[in-house]
XYZ file of C-alpha atoms in Angstrom:
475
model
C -8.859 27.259 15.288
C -5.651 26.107 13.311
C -6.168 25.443 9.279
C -5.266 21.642 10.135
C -8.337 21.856 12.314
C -10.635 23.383 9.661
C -9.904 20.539 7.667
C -11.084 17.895 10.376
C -14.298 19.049 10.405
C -14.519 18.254 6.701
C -16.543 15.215 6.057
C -16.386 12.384 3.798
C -20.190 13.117 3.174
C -19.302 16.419 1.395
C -17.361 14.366 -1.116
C -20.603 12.948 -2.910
C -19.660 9.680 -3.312
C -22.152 6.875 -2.605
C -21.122 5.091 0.562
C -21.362 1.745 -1.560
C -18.774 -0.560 0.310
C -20.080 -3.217 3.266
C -17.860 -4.754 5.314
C -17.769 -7.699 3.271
C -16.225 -5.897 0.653
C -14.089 -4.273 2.182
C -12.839 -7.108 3.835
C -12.002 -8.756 0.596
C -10.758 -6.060 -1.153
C -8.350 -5.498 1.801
C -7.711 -9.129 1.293
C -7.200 -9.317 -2.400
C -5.156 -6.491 -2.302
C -2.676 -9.001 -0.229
C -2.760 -11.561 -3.019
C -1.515 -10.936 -6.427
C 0.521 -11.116 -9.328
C 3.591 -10.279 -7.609
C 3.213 -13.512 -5.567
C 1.475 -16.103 -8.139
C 4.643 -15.431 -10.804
C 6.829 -13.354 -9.088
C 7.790 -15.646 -6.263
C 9.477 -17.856 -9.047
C 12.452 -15.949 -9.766
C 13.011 -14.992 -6.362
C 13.072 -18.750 -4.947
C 15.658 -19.196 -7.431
C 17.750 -16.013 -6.215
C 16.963 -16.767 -2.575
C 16.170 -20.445 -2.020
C 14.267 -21.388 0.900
C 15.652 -17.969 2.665
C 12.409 -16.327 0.184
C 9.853 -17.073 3.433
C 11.917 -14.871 5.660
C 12.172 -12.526 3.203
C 8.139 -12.221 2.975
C 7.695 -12.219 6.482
C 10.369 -9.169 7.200
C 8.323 -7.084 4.414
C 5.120 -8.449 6.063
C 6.073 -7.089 9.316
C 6.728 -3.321 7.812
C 3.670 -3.695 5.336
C 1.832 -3.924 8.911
C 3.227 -0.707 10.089
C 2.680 1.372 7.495
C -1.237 0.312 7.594
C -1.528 0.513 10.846
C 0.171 4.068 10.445
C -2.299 4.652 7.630
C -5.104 3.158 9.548
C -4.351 5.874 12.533
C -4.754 8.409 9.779
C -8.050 7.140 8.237
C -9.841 7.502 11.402
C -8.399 10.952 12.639
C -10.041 11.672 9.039
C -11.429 9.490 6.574
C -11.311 10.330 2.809
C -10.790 9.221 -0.166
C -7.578 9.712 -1.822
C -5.982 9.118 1.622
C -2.390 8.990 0.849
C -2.397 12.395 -1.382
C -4.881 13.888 1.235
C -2.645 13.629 3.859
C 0.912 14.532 2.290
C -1.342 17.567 1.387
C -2.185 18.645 4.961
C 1.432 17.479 7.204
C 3.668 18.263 4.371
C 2.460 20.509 2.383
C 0.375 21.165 -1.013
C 3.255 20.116 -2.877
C 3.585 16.928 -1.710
C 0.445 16.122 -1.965
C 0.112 17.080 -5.733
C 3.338 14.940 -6.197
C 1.816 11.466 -4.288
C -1.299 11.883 -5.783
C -0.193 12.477 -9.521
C 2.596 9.003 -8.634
C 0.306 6.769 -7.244
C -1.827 7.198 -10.014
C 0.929 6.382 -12.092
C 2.057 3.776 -10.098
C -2.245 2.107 -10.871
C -1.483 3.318 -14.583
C 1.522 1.175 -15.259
C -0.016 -1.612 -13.451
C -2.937 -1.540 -15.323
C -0.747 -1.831 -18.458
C 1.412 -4.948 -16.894
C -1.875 -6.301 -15.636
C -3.532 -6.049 -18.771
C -0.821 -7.842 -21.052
C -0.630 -10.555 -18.470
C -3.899 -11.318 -18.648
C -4.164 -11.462 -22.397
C -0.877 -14.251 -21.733
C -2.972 -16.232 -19.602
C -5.777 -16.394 -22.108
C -3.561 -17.659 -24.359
C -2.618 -20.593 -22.207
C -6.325 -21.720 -23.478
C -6.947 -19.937 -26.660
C -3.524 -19.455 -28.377
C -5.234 -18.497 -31.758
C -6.401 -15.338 -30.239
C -4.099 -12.066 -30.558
C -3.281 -10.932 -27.096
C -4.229 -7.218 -28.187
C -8.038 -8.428 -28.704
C -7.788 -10.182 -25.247
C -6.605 -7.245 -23.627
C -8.840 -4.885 -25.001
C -11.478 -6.760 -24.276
C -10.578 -6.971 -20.556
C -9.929 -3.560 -20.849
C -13.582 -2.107 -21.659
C -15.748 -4.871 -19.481
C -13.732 -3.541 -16.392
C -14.280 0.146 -17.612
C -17.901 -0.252 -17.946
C -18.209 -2.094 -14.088
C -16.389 0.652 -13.154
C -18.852 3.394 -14.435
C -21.494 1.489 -13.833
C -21.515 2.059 -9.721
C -18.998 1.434 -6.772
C -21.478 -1.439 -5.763
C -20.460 -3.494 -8.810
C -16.714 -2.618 -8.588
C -17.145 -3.633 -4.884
C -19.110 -6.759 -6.129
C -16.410 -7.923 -8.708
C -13.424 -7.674 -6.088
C -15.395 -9.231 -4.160
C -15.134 -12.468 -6.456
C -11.831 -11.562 -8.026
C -10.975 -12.258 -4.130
C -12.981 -14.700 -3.144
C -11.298 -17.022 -6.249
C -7.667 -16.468 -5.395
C -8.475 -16.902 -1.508
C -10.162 -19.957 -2.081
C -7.376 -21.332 -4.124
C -4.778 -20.481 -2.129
C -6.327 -22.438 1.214
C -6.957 -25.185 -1.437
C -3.261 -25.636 -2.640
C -2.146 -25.522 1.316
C -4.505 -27.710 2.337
C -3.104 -30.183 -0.727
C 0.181 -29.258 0.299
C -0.280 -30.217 3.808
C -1.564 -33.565 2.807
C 1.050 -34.295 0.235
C 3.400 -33.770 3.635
C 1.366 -35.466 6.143
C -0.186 -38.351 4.075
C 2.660 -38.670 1.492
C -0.220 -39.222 -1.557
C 0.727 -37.987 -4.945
C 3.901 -38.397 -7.525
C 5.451 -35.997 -4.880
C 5.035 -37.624 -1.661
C 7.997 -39.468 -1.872
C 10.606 -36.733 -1.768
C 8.286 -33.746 -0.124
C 9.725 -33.409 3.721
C 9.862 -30.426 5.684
C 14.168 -31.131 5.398
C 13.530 -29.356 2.035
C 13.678 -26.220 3.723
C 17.428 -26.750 4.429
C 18.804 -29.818 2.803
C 19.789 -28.126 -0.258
C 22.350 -25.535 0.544
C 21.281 -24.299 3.694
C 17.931 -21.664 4.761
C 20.306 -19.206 2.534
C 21.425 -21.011 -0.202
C 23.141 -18.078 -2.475
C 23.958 -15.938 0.694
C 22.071 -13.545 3.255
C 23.322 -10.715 0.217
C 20.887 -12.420 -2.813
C 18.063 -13.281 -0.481
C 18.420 -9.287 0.528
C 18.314 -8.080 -2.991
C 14.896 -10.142 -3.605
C 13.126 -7.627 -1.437
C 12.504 -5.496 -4.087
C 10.600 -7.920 -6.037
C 8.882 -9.014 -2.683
C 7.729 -5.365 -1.875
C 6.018 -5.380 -5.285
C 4.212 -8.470 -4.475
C 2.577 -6.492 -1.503
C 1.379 -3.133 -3.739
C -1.860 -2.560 -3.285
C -2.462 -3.376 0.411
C -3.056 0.127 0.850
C -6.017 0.357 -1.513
C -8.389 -0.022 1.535
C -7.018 3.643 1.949
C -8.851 4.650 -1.259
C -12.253 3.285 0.349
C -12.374 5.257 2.941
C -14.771 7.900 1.425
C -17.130 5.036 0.224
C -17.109 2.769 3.135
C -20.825 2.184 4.848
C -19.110 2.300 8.432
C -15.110 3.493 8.174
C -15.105 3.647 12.185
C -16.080 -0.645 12.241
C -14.218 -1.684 8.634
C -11.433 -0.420 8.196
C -9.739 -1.303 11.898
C -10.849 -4.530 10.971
C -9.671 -4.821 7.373
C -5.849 -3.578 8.844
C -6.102 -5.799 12.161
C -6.344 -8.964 9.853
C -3.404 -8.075 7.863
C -0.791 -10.339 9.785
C -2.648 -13.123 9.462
C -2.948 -12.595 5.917
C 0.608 -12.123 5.330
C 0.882 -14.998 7.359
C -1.147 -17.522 5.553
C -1.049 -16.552 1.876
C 2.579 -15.449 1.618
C 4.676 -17.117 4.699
C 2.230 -20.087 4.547
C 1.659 -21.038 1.392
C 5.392 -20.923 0.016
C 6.482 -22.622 3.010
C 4.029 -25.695 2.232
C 5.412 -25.287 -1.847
C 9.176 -25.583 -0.505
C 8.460 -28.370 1.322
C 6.713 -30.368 -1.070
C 9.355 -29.562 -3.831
C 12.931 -28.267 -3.540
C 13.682 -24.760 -4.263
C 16.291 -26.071 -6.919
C 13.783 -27.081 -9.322
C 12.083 -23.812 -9.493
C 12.989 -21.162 -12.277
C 12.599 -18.089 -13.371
C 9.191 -16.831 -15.637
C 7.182 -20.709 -14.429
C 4.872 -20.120 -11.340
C 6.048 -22.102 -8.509
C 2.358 -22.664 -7.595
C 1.837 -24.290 -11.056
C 5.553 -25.796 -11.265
C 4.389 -27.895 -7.125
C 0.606 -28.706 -9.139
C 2.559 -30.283 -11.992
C 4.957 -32.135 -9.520
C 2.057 -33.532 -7.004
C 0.215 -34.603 -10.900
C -3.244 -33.324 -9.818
C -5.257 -33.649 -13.082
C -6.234 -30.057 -14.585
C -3.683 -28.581 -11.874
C -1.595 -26.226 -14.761
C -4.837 -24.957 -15.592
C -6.976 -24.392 -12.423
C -3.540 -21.881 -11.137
C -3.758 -20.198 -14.620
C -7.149 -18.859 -13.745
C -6.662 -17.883 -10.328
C -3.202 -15.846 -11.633
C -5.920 -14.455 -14.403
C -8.695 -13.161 -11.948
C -5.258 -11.781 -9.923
C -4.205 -9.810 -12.857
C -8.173 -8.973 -13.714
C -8.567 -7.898 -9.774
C -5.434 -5.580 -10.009
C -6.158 -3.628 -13.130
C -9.732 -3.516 -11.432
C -8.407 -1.900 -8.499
C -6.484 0.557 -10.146
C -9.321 1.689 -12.640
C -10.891 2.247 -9.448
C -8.458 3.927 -7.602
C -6.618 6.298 -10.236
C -10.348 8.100 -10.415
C -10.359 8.753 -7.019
C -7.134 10.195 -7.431
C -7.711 12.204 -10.020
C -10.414 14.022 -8.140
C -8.975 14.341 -5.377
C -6.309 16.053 -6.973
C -8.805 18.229 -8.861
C -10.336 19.206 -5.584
C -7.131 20.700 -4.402
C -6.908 22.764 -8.050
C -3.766 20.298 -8.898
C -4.832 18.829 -11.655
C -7.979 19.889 -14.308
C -11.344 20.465 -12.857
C -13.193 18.800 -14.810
C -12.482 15.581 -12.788
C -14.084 17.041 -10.404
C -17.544 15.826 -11.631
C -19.213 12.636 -10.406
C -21.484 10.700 -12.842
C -25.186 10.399 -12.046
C -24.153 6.867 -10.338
C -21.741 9.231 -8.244
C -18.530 7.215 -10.230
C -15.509 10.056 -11.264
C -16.253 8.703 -14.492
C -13.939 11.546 -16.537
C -11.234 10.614 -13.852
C -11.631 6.629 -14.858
C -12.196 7.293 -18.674
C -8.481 9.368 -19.196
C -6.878 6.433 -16.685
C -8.180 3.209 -18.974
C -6.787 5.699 -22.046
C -3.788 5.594 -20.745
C -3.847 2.034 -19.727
C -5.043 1.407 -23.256
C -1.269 2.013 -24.211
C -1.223 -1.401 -22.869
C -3.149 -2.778 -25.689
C -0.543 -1.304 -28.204
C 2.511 -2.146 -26.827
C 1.275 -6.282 -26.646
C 2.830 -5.839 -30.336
C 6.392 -4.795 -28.803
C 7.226 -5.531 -25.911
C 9.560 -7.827 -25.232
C 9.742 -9.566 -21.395
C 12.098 -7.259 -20.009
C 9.799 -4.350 -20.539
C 7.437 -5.907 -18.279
C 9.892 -6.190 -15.400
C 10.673 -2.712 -15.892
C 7.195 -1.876 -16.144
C 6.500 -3.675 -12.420
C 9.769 -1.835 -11.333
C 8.452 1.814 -12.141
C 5.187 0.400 -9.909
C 7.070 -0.186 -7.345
C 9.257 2.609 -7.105
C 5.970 4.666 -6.877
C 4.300 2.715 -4.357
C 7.514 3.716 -1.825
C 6.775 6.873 -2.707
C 3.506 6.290 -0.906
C 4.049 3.923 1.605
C 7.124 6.815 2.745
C 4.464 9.489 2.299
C 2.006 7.670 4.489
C 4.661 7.508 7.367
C 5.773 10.282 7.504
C 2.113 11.963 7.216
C 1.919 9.392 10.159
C 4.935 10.812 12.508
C 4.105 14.393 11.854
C 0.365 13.823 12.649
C 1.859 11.785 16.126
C 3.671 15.228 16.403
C 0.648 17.604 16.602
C -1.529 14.949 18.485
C 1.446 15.123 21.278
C 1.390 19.099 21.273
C -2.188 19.427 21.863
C -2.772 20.653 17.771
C -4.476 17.655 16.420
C -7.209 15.241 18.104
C -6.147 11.670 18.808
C -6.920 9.123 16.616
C -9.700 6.356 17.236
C -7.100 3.611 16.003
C -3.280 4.809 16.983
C -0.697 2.865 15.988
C 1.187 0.463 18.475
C 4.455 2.017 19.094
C 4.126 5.210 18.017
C 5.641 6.992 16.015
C 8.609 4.558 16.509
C 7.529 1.938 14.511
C 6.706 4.380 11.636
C 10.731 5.509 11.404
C 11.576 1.980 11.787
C 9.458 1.290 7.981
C 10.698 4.751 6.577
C 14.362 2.891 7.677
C 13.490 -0.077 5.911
C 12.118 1.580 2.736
C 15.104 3.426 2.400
C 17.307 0.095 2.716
C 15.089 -1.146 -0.329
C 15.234 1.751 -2.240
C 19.154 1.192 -2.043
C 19.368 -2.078 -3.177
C 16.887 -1.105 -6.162
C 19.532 1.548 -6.976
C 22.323 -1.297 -7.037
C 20.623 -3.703 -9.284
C 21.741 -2.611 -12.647
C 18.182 -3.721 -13.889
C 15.962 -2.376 -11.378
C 17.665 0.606 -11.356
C 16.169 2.104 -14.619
C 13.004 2.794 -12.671
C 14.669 5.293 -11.023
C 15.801 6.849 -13.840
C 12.032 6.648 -15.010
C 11.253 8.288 -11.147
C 13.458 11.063 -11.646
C 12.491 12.028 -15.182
C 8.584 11.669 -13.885
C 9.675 13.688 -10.741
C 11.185 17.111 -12.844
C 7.829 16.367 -15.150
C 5.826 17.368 -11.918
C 8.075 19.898 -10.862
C 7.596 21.434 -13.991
C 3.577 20.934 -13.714
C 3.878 22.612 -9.858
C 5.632 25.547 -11.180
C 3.253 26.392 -13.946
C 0.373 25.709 -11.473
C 2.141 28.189 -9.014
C 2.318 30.635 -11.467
C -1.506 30.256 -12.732
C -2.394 30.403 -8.883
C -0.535 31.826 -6.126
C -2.642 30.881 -3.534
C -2.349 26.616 -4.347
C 0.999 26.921 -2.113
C -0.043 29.370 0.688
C -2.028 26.673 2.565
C 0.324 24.445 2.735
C 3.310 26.490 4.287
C 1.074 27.629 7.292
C -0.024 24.279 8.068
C 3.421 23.176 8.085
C 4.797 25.638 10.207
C 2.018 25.001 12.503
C 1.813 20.681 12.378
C 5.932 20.072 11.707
């Protein structure tokens, strides 16, 4: 029996976390995690790079995102843990990889924590502008600690309405978007036509070239659809949920991204959106629905709340997961006495605190560079998750690995097609002078952990001879 087949016969059970999750949270947090602050402000700057030409945009990423679950989703039922994405970099590529995904996309929930965080405490202040955003955010910051600590149930519970919210909006503003179309009611119905889509300078109105560079901005919209990765090890029934949670993707993508900014550009021209103003609160102020600025500014603050939820949740996992595998301290190894890595959480929401601080000084660039570094590290995964996915396809073809439950359409094929794609993205992030720094943040974080490997190495020998007999034997 190979080492890679040891490891198969490892269960999530052995992990000792409560199996807390039901379908219907799942569901939603695989939902959620398709809905966020990316697309709620984001989508604002990039209708004014790329017009109208923003909905193809969404719908290429949308068809990749899809791979690289469905990639991931072949992977979760071959073997279902928690802390997925390290978990497997660890076993097809090797011990150092998966030390170096693990340690990012924790980094990657870190930073957005901190963005998250600040946001929020801006949103308050679209009510209460007497309060100091650091209070806000601190207090945001310790209610979602303590659900966190509490049990997985009540972090299930709370994405669960973080979700349901921003769901339920977005159905509401297409359903008022289709009417404003249809029925022509409203201060917009005069000039709202599907023509919008074109009538202004063409589908591409600056060029195929700026509707490519918005990519970058539109991958970051879709972090976190991989979180139903993370709940593997906590799912009630991983063999029913999760196949379901990644089969609904598409229509997902299809509704609350292609759908709901196609209904927005044709109910107000891309022209008079800008950069920094939602263009879900810029169409509410156009069709004058009473209370319409306001109702959006709550559903973008549960989408903020929901994301620095997820990652309090997630960078825990991480942690000891990582700890498991001797990279990283082993005291976050320990589960609470509700079975919650509550060490893991606690140092994360530290670090996340930094948040709280820097509401004194930083200026708005620093949160687009902030979001940048985020997604930078979440291509880390997505790339580490397909090619996981192809070498796994590898050893499942030569008789080394069983077959999967859930295999991927395609093959392998559709994997190299994303890792293709990711690439492209990562270029164009390299060309933008602006995006760019977060590569220069990557590389610097990248020698950190090379750094942290090598000291590890040295400490113990044997935390790199696993991983160069399973890659002789799986590659």
């Amino acid at each position: 029996m190979t080492s890679a087949q040891v490891d198969t016969d490892k269960t999530p059970e052995g992990e000792g976390y409560e199996r807390g999750l039901g379908s219907r949270q799942v569901q939603m947090i695989a939902i959620g995690g398709a809905i966020g602050v990316g697309l709620f402000l984001g989508a604002g700057a990039n209708i004014a790079k790329a017009g109208p030409s923003l909905i193809f945009m969404y719908a290429l990423a949308g068809v990749i995102i899809f791979f690289i679950m469905r990639a991931l989703g072949e992977l979760l039922l071959y073997r279902p843990v928690s802390g997925s994405f390290a978990e497997y970099s660890r076993e097809f590529l090797g011990p150092f990889f998966g030390y170096f995904t693990g340690w990012t996309y924790w980094l990657m929930w870190v930073v957005t924590g901190m963005a998250e965080l600040t946001a929020a405490a801006i949103y308050v202040n679209y009510w209460f502008p007497d309060i100091p955003q650091w209070v806000t955010a601190l207090v945001f910051l310790v209610i979602l600690f303590g659900v966190n600590l509490i049990s997985v149930k009540l972090f299930g519970e709370l994405e669960f309405w973080f979700s349901m919210v921003k769901v339920t909006a977005l159905i509401g503003m297409i359903v008022i978007g289709l009417g404003v179309l249809t029925f022509g009611f409203s201060s917009a119905g005069d000039t709202a036509a599907v023509s919008n889509l074109w009538a202004f300078d063409g589908f591409f109105p600056k060029g195929i070239g700026s509707s490519l560079m918005t990519l970058q901005g539109v991958m970051f919209a879709y972090l976190a659809v991989e979180l139903v990765g993370v709940t593997a090890g906590e799912s009630e029934d991983p063999e029913k949920t999760l196949p379901k949670a990644i089969n609904t993707l598409p229509w997902r993508i299809a509704l609350f991204y292609v759908g709901a900014l196609t209904v927005i550009l044709c109910v107000v021209k891309w022209t008079e959106f800008s950069d920094g103003v939602s263009p879900f609160v810029e169409a509410f102020a156009k069709i004058g629905i009473p209370a319409g600025a306001g109702i959006v500014n709550f559903v973008v603050l549960t989408a903020a709340l929901s994301s620095c939820n997820s990652g309090m949740y997630s960078t825990g996992r991480m942690l000891r997961n990582l700890a498991d595998s001797g990279e990283a301290p082993a005291v976050f190894k320990k589960l609470s006495s509700t079975k919650t890595p509550a060490f893991g959480i606690t140092v994360s929401v530290l670090f996340m605190g930094i948040g709280v601080i820097l509401n004194y000084i930083v200026p708005e660039k620093a949160f687009g560079y902030v979001t940048s570094v985020a997604t930078a590290a979440g291509i880390w995964t997505w790339l580490m998750i397909l090619i996981s996915h192809v070498l796994y396809r590898r050893a499942v073809d030569a008789g080394r690995l069983p077959a999967s439950s859930f295999p991927a359409p395609g093959g392998a094929k559709c994997s190299y097609l994303a890792i293709a794609f990711l690439l492209f993205v990562t270029g164009l992030i390299a060309y933008d002078a602006d995006a760019r720094v977060c590569l220069y943040v990557m590389a610097v974080w990248a020698a950190a952990l090379a750094i942290g490997w090598a000291i590890l190495k040295s400490r113990n020998p044997q935390i790199a001879a696993r991983g160069d007999s399973e890659l002789e034997k799986v590659g």
